[in-house]
PDB file of C-alpha atoms in Angstrom:
ATOM      1  CA  UNK A  13      41.013-101.691  73.688  1.00  0.00           C
ATOM      2  CA  UNK A  14      38.131-101.476  71.237  1.00  0.00           C
ATOM      3  CA  UNK A  15      39.131-103.101  67.961  1.00  0.00           C
ATOM      4  CA  UNK A  16      35.731-102.767  66.301  1.00  0.00           C
ATOM      5  CA  UNK A  17      35.588 -99.977  63.726  1.00  0.00           C
ATOM      6  CA  UNK A  18      33.112 -97.195  64.377  1.00  0.00           C
ATOM      7  CA  UNK A  19      30.047 -97.624  62.172  1.00  0.00           C
ATOM      8  CA  UNK A  20      28.541 -94.629  60.375  1.00  0.00           C
ATOM      9  CA  UNK A  21      24.788 -95.110  60.845  1.00  0.00           C
ATOM     10  CA  UNK A  22      21.879 -93.368  62.547  1.00  0.00           C
ATOM     11  CA  UNK A  23      22.393 -92.898  66.302  1.00  0.00           C
ATOM     12  CA  UNK A  24      20.217 -91.544  69.077  1.00  0.00           C
ATOM     13  CA  UNK A  25      21.644 -88.423  70.715  1.00  0.00           C
ATOM     14  CA  UNK A  26      22.252 -90.156  74.035  1.00  0.00           C
ATOM     15  CA  UNK A  27      23.633 -93.251  72.367  1.00  0.00           C
ATOM     16  CA  UNK A  28      26.260 -91.302  70.432  1.00  0.00           C
ATOM     17  CA  UNK A  29      27.145 -89.106  73.413  1.00  0.00           C
ATOM     18  CA  UNK A  30      27.833 -92.190  75.544  1.00  0.00           C
ATOM     19  CA  UNK A  31      29.941 -93.745  72.780  1.00  0.00           C
ATOM     20  CA  UNK A  32      32.126 -90.635  72.763  1.00  0.00           C
ATOM     21  CA  UNK A  33      32.164 -90.330  76.574  1.00  0.00           C
ATOM     22  CA  UNK A  34      31.749 -93.842  78.009  1.00  0.00           C
ATOM     23  CA  UNK A  35      33.211 -93.136  81.458  1.00  0.00           C
ATOM     24  CA  UNK A  36      30.724 -90.475  82.552  1.00  0.00           C
ATOM     25  CA  UNK A  37      26.985 -90.371  83.156  1.00  0.00           C
ATOM     26  CA  UNK A  38      24.648 -89.998  80.188  1.00  0.00           C
ATOM     27  CA  UNK A  39      23.768 -86.476  81.328  1.00  0.00           C
ATOM     28  CA  UNK A  40      27.428 -85.443  81.455  1.00  0.00           C
ATOM     29  CA  UNK A  41      28.102 -87.073  78.084  1.00  0.00           C
ATOM     30  CA  UNK A  42      25.244 -85.077  76.559  1.00  0.00           C
ATOM     31  CA  UNK A  43      26.570 -81.832  78.059  1.00  0.00           C
ATOM     32  CA  UNK A  44      30.047 -82.494  76.687  1.00  0.00           C
ATOM     33  CA  UNK A  45      28.696 -83.143  73.184  1.00  0.00           C
ATOM     34  CA  UNK A  46      26.578 -79.979  73.316  1.00  0.00           C
ATOM     35  CA  UNK A  47      29.684 -78.035  74.304  1.00  0.00           C
ATOM     36  CA  UNK A  48      31.588 -79.469  71.311  1.00  0.00           C
ATOM     37  CA  UNK A  49      28.724 -78.448  69.036  1.00  0.00           C
ATOM     38  CA  UNK A  50      28.405 -75.012  70.605  1.00  0.00           C
ATOM     39  CA  UNK A  51      32.035 -74.094  69.843  1.00  0.00           C
ATOM     40  CA  UNK A  52      32.015 -75.562  66.330  1.00  0.00           C
ATOM     41  CA  UNK A  53      30.008 -73.400  63.899  1.00  0.00           C
ATOM     42  CA  UNK A  54      29.551 -76.315  61.471  1.00  0.00           C
ATOM     43  CA  UNK A  55      27.979 -78.471  64.194  1.00  0.00           C
ATOM     44  CA  UNK A  56      26.047 -75.809  66.100  1.00  0.00           C
ATOM     45  CA  UNK A  57      22.776 -76.661  64.320  1.00  0.00           C
ATOM     46  CA  UNK A  58      22.834 -80.101  66.011  1.00  0.00           C
ATOM     47  CA  UNK A  59      22.088 -78.539  69.421  1.00  0.00           C
ATOM     48  CA  UNK A  60      18.414 -78.242  68.401  1.00  0.00           C
ATOM     49  CA  UNK A  61      16.214 -79.863  71.080  1.00  0.00           C
ATOM     50  CA  UNK A  62      13.851 -81.128  68.368  1.00  0.00           C
ATOM     51  CA  UNK A  63      16.588 -83.442  67.061  1.00  0.00           C
ATOM     52  CA  UNK A  64      16.376 -86.769  68.897  1.00  0.00           C
ATOM     53  CA  UNK A  65      18.681 -88.759  66.672  1.00  0.00           C
ATOM     54  CA  UNK A  66      21.394 -88.119  64.111  1.00  0.00           C
ATOM     55  CA  UNK A  67      21.237 -89.296  60.522  1.00  0.00           C
ATOM     56  CA  UNK A  68      24.213 -91.142  59.021  1.00  0.00           C
ATOM     57  CA  UNK A  69      25.105 -87.918  57.171  1.00  0.00           C
ATOM     58  CA  UNK A  70      25.129 -85.960  60.447  1.00  0.00           C
ATOM     59  CA  UNK A  71      27.174 -88.682  62.172  1.00  0.00           C
ATOM     60  CA  UNK A  72      29.706 -88.560  59.332  1.00  0.00           C
ATOM     61  CA  UNK A  73      29.936 -84.780  59.758  1.00  0.00           C
ATOM     62  CA  UNK A  74      30.464 -85.143  63.516  1.00  0.00           C
ATOM     63  CA  UNK A  75      33.228 -87.701  62.941  1.00  0.00           C
ATOM     64  CA  UNK A  76      34.884 -85.457  60.363  1.00  0.00           C
ATOM     65  CA  UNK A  77      34.867 -82.532  62.799  1.00  0.00           C
ATOM     66  CA  UNK A  78      35.803 -84.210  66.099  1.00  0.00           C
ATOM     67  CA  UNK A  79      37.202 -87.588  65.056  1.00  0.00           C
ATOM     68  CA  UNK A  80      36.058 -91.132  65.721  1.00  0.00           C
ATOM     69  CA  UNK A  81      35.123 -92.097  69.262  1.00  0.00           C
TER      70      UNK A  81
END
């Protein structure tokens, strides 16, 4: 059990995907996050391939929409 609170800070895309999906490969974790973003209109803009990391504001928005990892 992870007792450490999730920290709102900047995260790389892969880093955050693996935090949310720790039991799968990085590639699968990324696909799952993209699918979450694809079905959520407020997060859809985060699918952009030019985005390599998320700002603390974006991370906060992700947490508000899908919950803490």
